[in-house]
Coordinates of C-alpha atoms in Angstrom, one line a residue:
Chain A
V25 CA 0.0 0.0 0.0
E26 CA 2.8 2.4 0.9
A27 CA 4.5 1.8 -2.4
V28 CA 1.5 2.9 -4.3
A29 CA 0.7 5.9 -2.1
L30 CA 4.2 7.5 -2.1
P31 CA 4.6 8.4 -5.8
R32 CA 1.2 9.9 -5.9
R33 CA 2.0 12.1 -3.0
R34 CA 5.2 13.2 -4.6
R35 CA 3.4 14.0 -7.8
R36 CA 0.9 16.0 -5.9
R37 CA 3.6 18.1 -4.3
L38 CA 5.0 19.0 -7.7
D39 CA 1.6 20.2 -8.9
L40 CA 1.5 23.9 -7.9
L41 CA -2.2 24.0 -7.9
E42 CA -2.3 21.4 -5.2
Q43 CA -0.6 23.6 -2.7
R44 CA -2.9 25.5 -0.3
R45 CA -0.6 28.5 -0.1
F46 CA -0.7 28.9 -3.9
L47 CA -4.3 27.7 -4.6
G48 CA -6.0 30.1 -2.2
P49 CA -4.5 33.3 -3.6
A50 CA -4.8 32.0 -7.2
L51 CA -8.5 31.6 -6.7
I52 CA -9.1 34.9 -5.0
A53 CA -6.7 37.1 -7.0
P54 CA -8.8 37.6 -10.2
A55 CA -11.8 38.9 -8.2
V56 CA -9.6 41.1 -6.0
I57 CA -7.7 42.6 -9.0
F58 CA -11.0 43.2 -10.8
I59 CA -12.5 45.0 -7.7
V60 CA -9.4 47.1 -7.2
A61 CA -9.4 48.1 -10.8
L62 CA -13.1 48.9 -11.1
V63 CA -13.9 50.2 -7.6
G64 CA -10.7 51.2 -5.9
A65 CA -9.2 53.0 -8.9
P66 CA -12.3 55.0 -9.8
L67 CA -12.8 55.9 -6.1
L68 CA -9.2 57.4 -6.1
L69 CA -9.9 59.1 -9.4
A70 CA -13.1 60.6 -7.9
I71 CA -11.1 61.9 -5.0
Y72 CA -8.5 63.4 -7.3
L73 CA -11.1 65.0 -9.6
S74 CA -12.8 66.6 -6.6
F75 CA -9.6 68.6 -6.0
T76 CA -9.4 69.9 -9.6
N77 CA -11.4 72.1 -11.8
A78 CA -11.8 69.3 -14.4
H79 CA -14.5 69.7 -17.0
S80 CA -16.1 67.0 -19.1
G81 CA -13.9 66.3 -22.1
S82 CA -10.6 66.1 -20.1
L83 CA -9.6 63.8 -17.3
S84 CA -7.3 66.3 -15.7
G85 CA -7.6 69.9 -14.5
D86 CA -5.8 72.3 -12.4
F87 CA -5.4 71.5 -8.8
V88 CA -7.7 73.8 -6.8
G89 CA -7.5 72.2 -3.3
F90 CA -10.7 72.3 -1.3
A91 CA -12.2 75.0 -3.5
N92 CA -14.9 72.7 -4.9
Y93 CA -15.9 71.4 -1.5
A94 CA -16.0 74.9 0.0
Q95 CA -17.9 76.4 -3.0
E96 CA -20.6 73.6 -2.8
W97 CA -20.8 73.9 1.0
R98 CA -21.9 77.6 0.4
N99 CA -24.2 76.7 -2.5
P100 CA -27.9 77.0 -1.4
V101 CA -28.9 74.1 -3.8
F102 CA -26.2 71.9 -2.3
Q103 CA -27.4 72.8 1.2
D104 CA -30.9 71.8 0.3
A105 CA -29.7 68.6 -1.3
L106 CA -27.8 67.7 1.8
R107 CA -30.7 68.5 4.1
N108 CA -33.1 66.6 1.8
T109 CA -30.8 63.5 1.8
V110 CA -30.8 63.4 5.5
L111 CA -34.6 64.1 5.7
Y112 CA -35.5 61.5 3.1
T113 CA -33.3 58.8 4.7
V114 CA -34.3 59.4 8.3
V115 CA -38.0 59.7 7.8
S116 CA -38.3 56.8 5.3
Q117 CA -36.2 54.6 7.6
I118 CA -38.5 55.4 10.6
I119 CA -41.5 54.4 8.5
V120 CA -39.8 51.3 7.2
L121 CA -38.7 50.1 10.7
I122 CA -42.2 50.5 12.2
G123 CA -43.9 49.0 9.2
A124 CA -41.5 46.1 8.8
G125 CA -41.7 45.3 12.5
L126 CA -45.5 45.1 12.3
L127 CA -45.5 43.2 9.0
A128 CA -42.8 40.7 10.0
H129 CA -44.7 39.7 13.2
A130 CA -47.9 39.3 11.2
L131 CA -46.3 37.2 8.5
I132 CA -44.2 34.9 10.6
K133 CA -46.9 32.4 11.6
P134 CA -48.6 30.4 8.8
F135 CA -52.2 31.4 7.9
R136 CA -54.4 30.9 4.9
G137 CA -53.3 33.0 1.9
R138 CA -49.9 33.9 3.4
W139 CA -48.0 32.9 0.3
F140 CA -50.0 35.2 -1.9
L141 CA -50.0 38.1 0.6
R142 CA -46.2 37.8 1.0
L143 CA -45.9 37.9 -2.8
L144 CA -47.9 41.1 -2.9
V145 CA -45.8 42.6 -0.1
L146 CA -42.6 41.7 -1.8
L147 CA -43.5 43.2 -5.2
P148 CA -42.0 46.7 -4.7
W149 CA -38.6 45.2 -3.8
A150 CA -38.5 42.9 -6.7
A151 CA -39.4 45.5 -9.3
P152 CA -36.7 47.6 -10.8
V153 CA -36.5 50.9 -8.9
A154 CA -36.8 53.1 -12.0
L155 CA -39.8 51.2 -13.3
G156 CA -41.7 51.3 -9.9
T157 CA -41.0 55.0 -9.7
I158 CA -42.5 55.6 -13.1
G159 CA -45.7 54.0 -11.8
F160 CA -45.7 56.6 -9.1
L161 CA -45.2 59.3 -11.7
W162 CA -48.6 58.4 -13.1
I163 CA -50.2 57.9 -9.6
F164 CA -49.1 61.4 -8.7
D165 CA -49.9 62.9 -12.1
A166 CA -50.8 66.6 -12.0
L167 CA -54.2 66.1 -13.7
F168 CA -55.1 62.4 -13.6
S169 CA -53.7 61.4 -10.1
V170 CA -55.6 58.5 -8.8
V171 CA -54.8 59.5 -5.3
N172 CA -56.5 62.8 -5.9
W173 CA -59.5 61.2 -7.6
T174 CA -59.9 58.8 -4.7
T175 CA -59.8 61.5 -2.1
V176 CA -62.1 64.1 -3.6
H177 CA -64.8 61.8 -5.1
D178 CA -67.8 60.2 -3.3
L179 CA -66.7 56.6 -2.8
M180 CA -70.1 55.3 -1.6
P181 CA -72.2 54.2 -4.5
G182 CA -75.5 55.9 -4.8
G183 CA -74.5 59.2 -3.2
G184 CA -73.5 57.9 0.2
E185 CA -71.3 60.9 0.7
L186 CA -68.1 59.1 1.8
Y187 CA -65.4 61.6 1.0
L188 CA -61.8 60.6 2.0
Y189 CA -60.6 64.2 1.9
K190 CA -63.0 65.1 4.7
I191 CA -61.4 62.5 6.9
V192 CA -57.9 63.7 5.9
N193 CA -58.8 67.3 6.6
F194 CA -60.3 66.4 10.0
V195 CA -56.8 65.3 11.0
F196 CA -54.6 67.7 9.1
A197 CA -56.4 71.0 8.6
R198 CA -55.9 72.2 12.2
D199 CA -54.5 75.5 13.1
F200 CA -52.4 74.1 16.0
W201 CA -50.3 72.0 13.6
P202 CA -47.0 73.4 12.3
G203 CA -47.1 74.4 8.6
F204 CA -45.5 71.3 7.2
I205 CA -48.2 69.1 8.6
Q206 CA -51.1 71.4 7.5
I207 CA -50.0 70.9 3.9
G208 CA -51.5 67.5 4.2
A209 CA -55.0 69.1 4.0
I210 CA -56.8 68.7 0.7
D211 CA -58.8 71.3 -1.1
P212 CA -61.3 69.3 -3.3
L213 CA -61.5 72.1 -5.9
S214 CA -57.8 72.4 -6.4
P215 CA -56.3 68.9 -5.5
P216 CA -52.7 68.7 -4.4
Q217 CA -50.0 68.9 -7.0
W218 CA -47.9 66.1 -5.6
L219 CA -44.8 66.6 -7.7
G220 CA -45.3 70.4 -8.3
Q221 CA -45.2 71.7 -4.7
T222 CA -41.9 71.4 -2.8
E223 CA -43.3 70.0 0.5
L224 CA -45.7 67.6 -1.2
A225 CA -43.0 66.4 -3.6
K226 CA -40.7 65.7 -0.6
A227 CA -43.5 63.7 1.0
A228 CA -44.0 61.8 -2.3
I229 CA -40.3 61.0 -2.5
I230 CA -40.2 59.8 1.1
G231 CA -43.2 57.7 0.3
V232 CA -41.6 56.0 -2.7
H233 CA -38.4 55.3 -0.8
S234 CA -40.3 53.8 2.1
W235 CA -42.5 51.8 -0.3
R236 CA -39.4 50.3 -2.0
I237 CA -37.3 49.5 1.2
L238 CA -40.2 48.2 3.4
P239 CA -40.4 44.8 1.7
F240 CA -36.7 44.3 2.0
A241 CA -36.6 45.2 5.7
T242 CA -39.6 42.9 6.3
V243 CA -38.0 39.8 4.9
I244 CA -34.8 40.5 6.9
F245 CA -37.0 40.9 10.0
I246 CA -38.7 37.7 9.3
A247 CA -35.4 35.9 9.1
G248 CA -34.4 37.5 12.4
I249 CA -37.5 36.4 14.2
A250 CA -37.3 32.9 12.8
S251 CA -33.7 32.7 14.1
I252 CA -34.8 33.1 17.8
P253 CA -34.5 29.6 19.1
T254 CA -37.7 28.1 20.4
E255 CA -35.9 27.2 23.6
V256 CA -35.7 30.9 24.4
Q257 CA -39.4 31.4 23.8
D258 CA -40.2 28.4 26.0
A259 CA -37.9 29.5 28.8
A260 CA -39.6 33.0 28.7
K261 CA -43.0 31.3 28.9
I262 CA -41.9 29.2 31.9
D263 CA -40.5 32.3 33.6
G264 CA -44.0 33.9 33.2
A265 CA -43.0 36.5 30.6
T266 CA -46.0 37.3 28.4
G267 CA -47.2 40.0 26.0
L268 CA -45.3 43.3 26.2
K269 CA -42.9 42.0 28.8
K270 CA -41.8 39.2 26.6
F271 CA -41.5 41.5 23.6
F272 CA -39.3 44.1 25.4
Y273 CA -37.1 41.7 27.4
V274 CA -36.9 38.7 25.1
S275 CA -37.9 39.3 21.4
L276 CA -36.6 42.9 21.0
P277 CA -33.1 42.4 22.3
L278 CA -32.7 39.2 20.2
Q279 CA -33.9 41.0 17.1
L280 CA -31.9 44.1 17.6
P281 CA -28.8 42.9 15.7
I282 CA -30.8 41.9 12.6
A283 CA -32.9 45.1 12.8
T284 CA -29.6 46.9 12.7
V285 CA -28.6 45.1 9.5
A286 CA -31.9 46.0 7.9
L287 CA -31.5 49.6 9.0
L288 CA -27.9 50.0 7.8
F289 CA -28.7 48.5 4.4
G290 CA -31.8 50.7 4.2
I291 CA -29.7 53.8 4.9
V292 CA -27.3 52.9 2.1
F293 CA -30.0 52.1 -0.4
T294 CA -31.8 55.4 0.3
T295 CA -28.8 57.8 0.5
T296 CA -27.1 56.4 -2.5
D297 CA -30.2 56.1 -4.8
M298 CA -30.6 58.4 -7.7
A299 CA -33.4 56.9 -9.7
V300 CA -36.3 57.9 -7.4
V301 CA -35.7 61.7 -7.3
Y302 CA -34.4 61.7 -10.9
I303 CA -37.6 60.3 -12.3
L304 CA -40.2 61.8 -9.8
T305 CA -39.1 65.4 -9.7
H306 CA -35.7 65.7 -11.3
G307 CA -34.8 67.9 -8.3
G308 CA -37.6 70.3 -9.0
P309 CA -39.6 72.5 -8.5
F310 CA -36.6 75.0 -8.6
N311 CA -34.0 72.5 -7.4
S312 CA -35.8 72.2 -4.1
T313 CA -36.1 68.4 -3.9
H314 CA -32.6 67.3 -4.9
M315 CA -30.6 64.7 -3.1
L316 CA -26.8 64.7 -3.1
T317 CA -26.8 62.1 -5.8
T318 CA -29.1 63.9 -8.3
W319 CA -27.3 67.2 -7.6
A320 CA -24.0 65.6 -8.3
F321 CA -25.4 64.2 -11.6
D322 CA -26.8 67.6 -12.6
T323 CA -23.5 69.3 -11.8
G324 CA -21.1 66.6 -13.1
I325 CA -23.0 65.4 -16.2
N326 CA -25.5 68.0 -17.2
S327 CA -23.3 71.0 -16.4
A328 CA -20.1 69.0 -17.2
S329 CA -18.4 70.3 -14.1
L330 CA -16.6 67.1 -13.2
G331 CA -14.6 68.5 -10.2
P332 CA -17.5 70.0 -8.3
G333 CA -19.7 67.0 -9.2
A334 CA -17.1 64.6 -7.7
A335 CA -16.9 66.8 -4.6
I336 CA -20.7 66.6 -4.1
S337 CA -20.8 62.9 -4.4
L338 CA -17.9 62.5 -2.1
Y339 CA -19.9 64.2 0.7
L340 CA -21.6 60.8 0.8
L341 CA -18.4 59.2 1.9
P342 CA -18.6 59.9 5.6
V343 CA -22.1 58.3 5.8
L344 CA -20.8 55.2 4.0
A345 CA -17.7 55.0 6.2
A346 CA -19.9 55.3 9.3
V347 CA -22.1 52.5 8.0
A348 CA -19.1 50.4 7.1
I349 CA -17.6 50.8 10.6
L350 CA -20.9 49.8 12.2
M351 CA -21.3 46.8 9.9
L352 CA -17.7 45.7 10.8
R353 CA -18.5 46.0 14.5
F354 CA -21.7 44.2 14.1
A355 CA -20.0 41.4 12.1
R356 CA -17.4 40.9 14.8
R357 CA -20.1 40.7 17.5
A358 CA -22.0 38.2 15.5
E359 CA -18.8 36.1 15.3
V360 CA -18.3 36.1 19.1
S361 CA -21.9 35.1 19.9
Chain B
V13 CA -63.8 39.5 24.1
R14 CA -62.3 42.3 22.2
A15 CA -58.8 40.9 22.5
L16 CA -60.1 37.6 21.2
R17 CA -61.7 39.2 18.2
L18 CA -58.5 41.1 17.4
R19 CA -56.6 37.9 17.6
G20 CA -59.1 36.2 15.3
L21 CA -58.5 38.9 12.8
G22 CA -54.8 38.5 13.6
P23 CA -52.4 38.7 10.7
Y24 CA -55.0 39.9 8.1
G25 CA -55.7 43.1 10.0
I26 CA -52.1 44.1 9.5
V27 CA -51.0 42.3 6.4
V28 CA -54.0 43.1 4.1
P29 CA -53.7 47.0 4.4
F30 CA -50.0 46.8 3.9
A31 CA -50.4 44.5 0.9
I32 CA -52.9 46.8 -0.6
V33 CA -50.7 49.9 -0.3
L34 CA -47.5 48.1 -1.4
A35 CA -49.1 46.3 -4.4
F36 CA -51.3 49.2 -5.5
P37 CA -48.9 50.7 -8.0
F38 CA -48.7 47.4 -9.9
Y39 CA -52.5 47.0 -9.9
W40 CA -52.6 50.6 -11.2
M41 CA -50.0 49.8 -13.9
A42 CA -52.1 46.9 -15.1
M43 CA -55.3 48.9 -15.2
T44 CA -53.6 51.7 -17.1
A45 CA -52.0 49.3 -19.5
F46 CA -55.3 47.9 -20.7
K47 CA -57.2 51.2 -20.9
G48 CA -58.2 52.9 -24.1
P49 CA -57.3 56.5 -24.8
T50 CA -60.7 58.1 -24.1
D51 CA -60.9 56.2 -20.8
L52 CA -57.5 57.3 -19.7
F53 CA -58.1 61.0 -20.1
N54 CA -61.7 61.4 -19.1
L55 CA -61.9 62.9 -15.7
E56 CA -65.6 62.2 -15.4
N57 CA -65.0 58.4 -15.3
I58 CA -64.3 56.3 -12.3
P59 CA -60.6 55.4 -12.9
Y60 CA -61.0 52.0 -11.3
S61 CA -63.3 50.8 -14.1
F62 CA -63.4 50.6 -17.8
A63 CA -66.1 53.0 -19.0
D64 CA -65.8 54.4 -22.5
D65 CA -63.6 51.7 -23.9
S66 CA -63.5 48.0 -23.2
P67 CA -60.1 46.7 -22.1
T68 CA -57.6 46.8 -25.0
W69 CA -54.4 45.2 -26.1
G70 CA -53.6 48.4 -28.0
N71 CA -51.1 49.8 -25.6
I72 CA -49.2 46.6 -25.4
T73 CA -49.1 46.2 -29.1
F74 CA -47.9 49.8 -29.4
L75 CA -45.2 49.1 -26.9
F76 CA -43.9 46.1 -28.8
T77 CA -44.2 47.4 -32.4
D78 CA -43.9 51.2 -32.2
T79 CA -41.2 51.6 -29.5
L80 CA -37.8 50.2 -28.9
F81 CA -39.0 48.2 -26.0
L82 CA -38.0 44.8 -27.5
T83 CA -34.6 46.2 -28.3
W84 CA -34.2 47.4 -24.7
V85 CA -35.3 44.0 -23.4
K86 CA -32.7 42.3 -25.8
N87 CA -30.0 44.7 -24.6
T88 CA -30.8 44.0 -21.0
V89 CA -30.8 40.2 -21.5
L90 CA -27.5 40.5 -23.4
V91 CA -25.8 42.7 -20.8
G92 CA -27.2 40.5 -18.0
A93 CA -25.9 37.3 -19.6
V94 CA -22.4 38.6 -20.1
V95 CA -22.3 40.1 -16.6
V96 CA -23.5 36.9 -15.1
A97 CA -20.8 35.0 -16.9
I98 CA -18.0 37.4 -15.7
T99 CA -19.4 37.4 -12.2
L100 CA -19.5 33.6 -11.9
A101 CA -16.0 33.3 -13.3
L102 CA -14.6 35.6 -10.7
A103 CA -16.9 35.1 -7.7
L104 CA -17.1 31.3 -7.6
P105 CA -13.4 30.6 -7.1
A106 CA -13.0 33.6 -4.8
G107 CA -16.0 32.6 -2.7
Y108 CA -14.8 29.1 -2.4
A109 CA -11.3 30.1 -1.5
L110 CA -12.5 32.5 1.1
A111 CA -14.8 29.8 2.6
R112 CA -12.2 27.0 2.7
L113 CA -8.6 27.8 1.9
S114 CA -7.6 30.9 3.8
G115 CA -6.9 31.6 7.4
R116 CA -7.1 34.9 9.2
W117 CA -6.3 37.3 6.5
G118 CA -8.9 35.6 4.4
Q119 CA -11.5 36.8 6.9
W120 CA -10.4 40.4 6.5
L121 CA -10.3 40.0 2.7
A122 CA -13.9 38.8 2.8
I123 CA -15.0 41.8 4.9
G124 CA -13.1 44.1 2.5
I125 CA -14.9 42.6 -0.5
F126 CA -18.2 43.0 1.2
L127 CA -17.4 46.7 2.1
T128 CA -16.8 47.4 -1.6
Y129 CA -20.4 46.5 -2.2
L130 CA -21.2 49.5 -0.1
V131 CA -19.4 51.9 -2.5
P132 CA -22.3 53.0 -4.7
P133 CA -22.4 53.8 -8.4
T134 CA -23.5 57.3 -7.5
L135 CA -20.1 57.8 -6.1
L136 CA -18.1 56.3 -9.0
F137 CA -20.1 57.3 -12.0
L138 CA -18.3 60.6 -12.7
P139 CA -14.7 59.2 -12.9
M140 CA -16.1 56.1 -14.5
S141 CA -17.8 58.1 -17.3
R142 CA -14.4 59.7 -18.1
V143 CA -12.7 56.3 -18.2
I144 CA -15.4 54.8 -20.4
T145 CA -15.0 57.7 -22.8
E146 CA -11.2 57.3 -22.9
L147 CA -11.7 53.6 -23.7
G148 CA -14.0 54.6 -26.6
L149 CA -16.9 52.6 -25.0
D150 CA -19.2 55.5 -24.4
N151 CA -22.7 55.1 -25.9
S152 CA -22.4 51.4 -26.0
K153 CA -23.8 48.5 -23.9
Y154 CA -20.3 47.0 -23.8
A155 CA -19.5 49.8 -21.2
L156 CA -22.2 48.3 -19.0
M157 CA -20.9 44.8 -19.4
L158 CA -17.5 46.0 -18.2
V159 CA -18.7 48.1 -15.3
Y160 CA -21.6 46.1 -13.8
P161 CA -19.4 43.4 -12.4
S162 CA -17.9 46.0 -10.1
F163 CA -21.0 45.7 -7.9
T164 CA -22.1 42.2 -8.8
V165 CA -18.7 40.5 -8.0
P166 CA -18.5 41.6 -4.4
F167 CA -22.1 40.7 -3.7
A168 CA -21.8 37.3 -5.5
T169 CA -18.5 36.5 -3.8
W170 CA -20.1 37.2 -0.4
L171 CA -23.1 35.1 -1.2
M172 CA -21.1 32.1 -2.5
M173 CA -18.8 32.2 0.5
G174 CA -21.7 31.8 2.8
F175 CA -23.0 29.0 0.6
F176 CA -19.7 27.1 0.4
K177 CA -19.4 27.3 4.2
T178 CA -22.6 25.2 4.5
I179 CA -21.0 22.3 2.5
P180 CA -19.2 19.9 4.8
P181 CA -15.5 19.8 4.0
E182 CA -15.6 16.0 4.5
L183 CA -17.1 15.6 1.1
E184 CA -14.1 17.1 -0.6
E185 CA -11.7 15.3 1.7
A186 CA -13.3 12.1 0.6
A187 CA -12.8 13.0 -3.0
L188 CA -9.2 13.9 -2.4
I189 CA -8.5 10.6 -0.6
D190 CA -10.1 8.9 -3.6
G191 CA -7.3 10.5 -5.7
A192 CA -9.0 13.5 -7.1
S193 CA -7.0 16.7 -7.4
R194 CA -8.2 19.8 -5.6
I195 CA -9.5 21.3 -8.8
G196 CA -11.1 18.0 -9.7
A197 CA -12.8 17.8 -6.3
L198 CA -14.0 21.3 -6.9
R199 CA -15.4 20.6 -10.3
R200 CA -16.9 17.1 -9.6
V201 CA -18.0 17.4 -6.0
V202 CA -18.3 21.0 -4.8
F203 CA -19.8 22.8 -7.8
P204 CA -22.6 20.2 -8.5
I205 CA -23.8 20.4 -4.8
S206 CA -23.6 24.1 -5.0
L207 CA -25.9 24.4 -8.0
P208 CA -28.8 26.0 -6.0
G209 CA -26.4 28.6 -4.6
I210 CA -25.0 29.3 -8.1
L211 CA -28.5 29.6 -9.5
T212 CA -29.2 32.2 -6.8
V213 CA -26.2 34.2 -7.8
V214 CA -27.3 34.0 -11.4
I215 CA -30.8 35.3 -10.5
F216 CA -29.6 38.2 -8.3
T217 CA -26.7 39.2 -10.5
F218 CA -29.2 39.4 -13.4
S219 CA -31.7 41.4 -11.4
L220 CA -29.1 43.8 -10.2
C221 CA -28.3 44.4 -13.9
V222 CA -31.9 45.1 -14.7
N223 CA -32.2 47.4 -11.8
E224 CA -29.1 49.5 -12.5
F225 CA -29.9 53.1 -13.4
V226 CA -27.0 55.5 -12.7
Y227 CA -24.4 54.0 -15.0
A228 CA -26.9 53.2 -17.8
V229 CA -28.2 56.8 -17.8
T230 CA -24.7 58.3 -17.6
F231 CA -22.9 56.3 -20.3
I232 CA -25.5 55.8 -22.9
S233 CA -27.2 58.5 -24.9
S234 CA -28.6 56.7 -28.0
S235 CA -31.9 55.0 -27.6
A236 CA -31.0 51.7 -29.3
E237 CA -28.2 50.9 -26.8
R238 CA -30.3 51.4 -23.6
T239 CA -31.4 48.8 -21.1
V240 CA -35.0 48.4 -20.2
S241 CA -35.0 50.5 -16.9
V242 CA -33.5 53.5 -18.6
G243 CA -35.1 53.1 -22.0
V244 CA -38.6 53.1 -20.5
A245 CA -37.7 55.9 -18.1
T246 CA -36.2 58.2 -20.7
D247 CA -37.6 57.4 -24.2
L248 CA -41.2 56.6 -23.4
I249 CA -41.5 59.8 -21.4
R250 CA -41.5 62.4 -24.1
G251 CA -41.9 66.0 -23.0
D252 CA -45.4 66.3 -21.5
V253 CA -47.1 63.9 -23.9
Y254 CA -46.7 60.6 -22.1
Q255 CA -47.9 57.4 -23.6
W256 CA -49.3 56.4 -20.3
G257 CA -50.8 53.1 -21.4
S258 CA -47.7 51.7 -23.1
L259 CA -45.5 53.3 -20.4
M260 CA -47.3 51.4 -17.7
A261 CA -47.2 48.2 -19.7
G262 CA -43.5 48.7 -20.1
T263 CA -43.0 49.0 -16.3
L264 CA -45.3 46.2 -15.4
L265 CA -44.0 43.4 -17.6
P266 CA -40.3 43.4 -16.4
S267 CA -41.4 44.0 -12.8
L268 CA -43.7 41.0 -12.7
L269 CA -41.1 38.7 -14.3
L270 CA -38.4 39.7 -11.7
A271 CA -40.9 39.4 -8.9
L272 CA -41.6 35.8 -9.7
L273 CA -37.9 35.0 -9.8
Y274 CA -37.3 36.8 -6.5
N275 CA -40.1 35.0 -4.7
T276 CA -38.7 31.7 -5.7
F277 CA -35.2 32.4 -4.4
L278 CA -36.1 34.6 -1.5
N279 CA -34.6 32.5 1.4
R280 CA -31.2 32.2 -0.1
F281 CA -31.2 35.9 -0.8
I282 CA -31.8 36.7 2.9
A283 CA -29.0 34.4 3.9
G284 CA -26.7 36.4 1.6
F285 CA -27.6 39.7 3.3
T286 CA -27.3 38.4 6.8
G287 CA -24.0 36.7 6.2
G288 CA -25.5 33.3 6.9
A289 CA -25.6 34.2 10.6
F290 CA -29.3 34.1 10.9
R291 CA -30.4 30.9 9.1

């Protein structure tokens, strides 16, 4: 037996591919080289461009230091875009977390028709962002908006006088609300211009972002709830924890890590998206609904100012770095437990 | 008693309202796609019904015959197929190596690759557009084939790494003892078992390609080279005269196809996002 085994082992040692030290890097290298070339290099190029006055048509420009960053920082459109990016992200993620929490708890146990309802709930995430947003372009149309039709027409057949706008106004048209809540009130004679009025357009954009991320967060939440071992649930039951107590002391802490994952991804998806605002309002009316991404596109591509455009998009970097650090921390904690 | 009734209503009370709101745009796309021109633009009609015209295929025929929709679909499939091929070629070996062959630095490399997935196209599109022009690839779908793997490879590598970790190493060891080479064990034992994982990567790589908007809208300016997301969003929306019927048909069809694919592969997709820690 030994006589047969020996030559084979020697042959194997000669074969470079058989050696772990060589095989590992050989398998990883192509992917790493590709990523360095197509993510690392452009990222460095973006940083370089942001310090120059490069215009479209040339890859280089004169070095201008932090002038692009400073100039944009003072630009009112940029300031709005920055504020909007934060506003859209924070508000939509709050809506998403609450909605996904409710939905995931409802969808976790089997019931009749769950498969179909889950499919409906998932649709917005599966559909391409740009195409879903075009659907909203029609839903929020200036003249033929179905939202407006539904709110200002009598919904009860035979003149039952069920007007949704009356219910909406009962809540929103109150003098004690601050202005940005009162805009929710609906005048049946001149229905809201969803994409034509700054505040309403912002609300519409937040709505579309929440609509698109909610299904994603829901499936992640479901995975998180499903991962809580039944022993923990049983132990909680034996200890007499029920209802809210169980939720706050058992379910919530155990779900927190996965909720964080959903939130971090949600933040990345929202802050770095361009399609929603580009299609819904294109930053308008009067550049009031831009995000950093669309303003960078307008500056860098439409106005051909590469340097300032790169500087605008690089203002996203701190957010992404923060998310990355949190993810790393989270990953390490997941390894320990 | 009240608590009992609420519990009886249980999941429906929460899921049904959410499902209505979330799925409404697609219902609305379908309604619009089958409406005739007078029905679409008559404010007197109830929009939820067909009043003046009976449901029509006219919008869909228009979409297929009078617009570049089919060209965009073809472009998307072509770009998707090439990107899937490149992604598999790079991510399969890398994912396997990260799962099996490397020690501590391999873990850091895995995290590094995952973090590159967080660097968005919206940060890279400006320098990328310059590079694409320098390469003479502007205004061509080949640019997309080159650039899309920059976000599909990190994601696919991460997904495959998680998948390979679930395959017991004993299987390969058995093959090695039987005299197979490492590459041979990979080809004859590991990859066949991983077919479901590979299929998942194919589906999600493809859907990322269909979804991509920033690069496609930046690099390509002639209609015939566009992918379906950008083609529908830019060419079918002409000034203020929208072809709403065909436009909605054009958004609905790709969305439904992708949704069916997604629903089939949902569980693996979740595992990919949560790093396999929550299965």
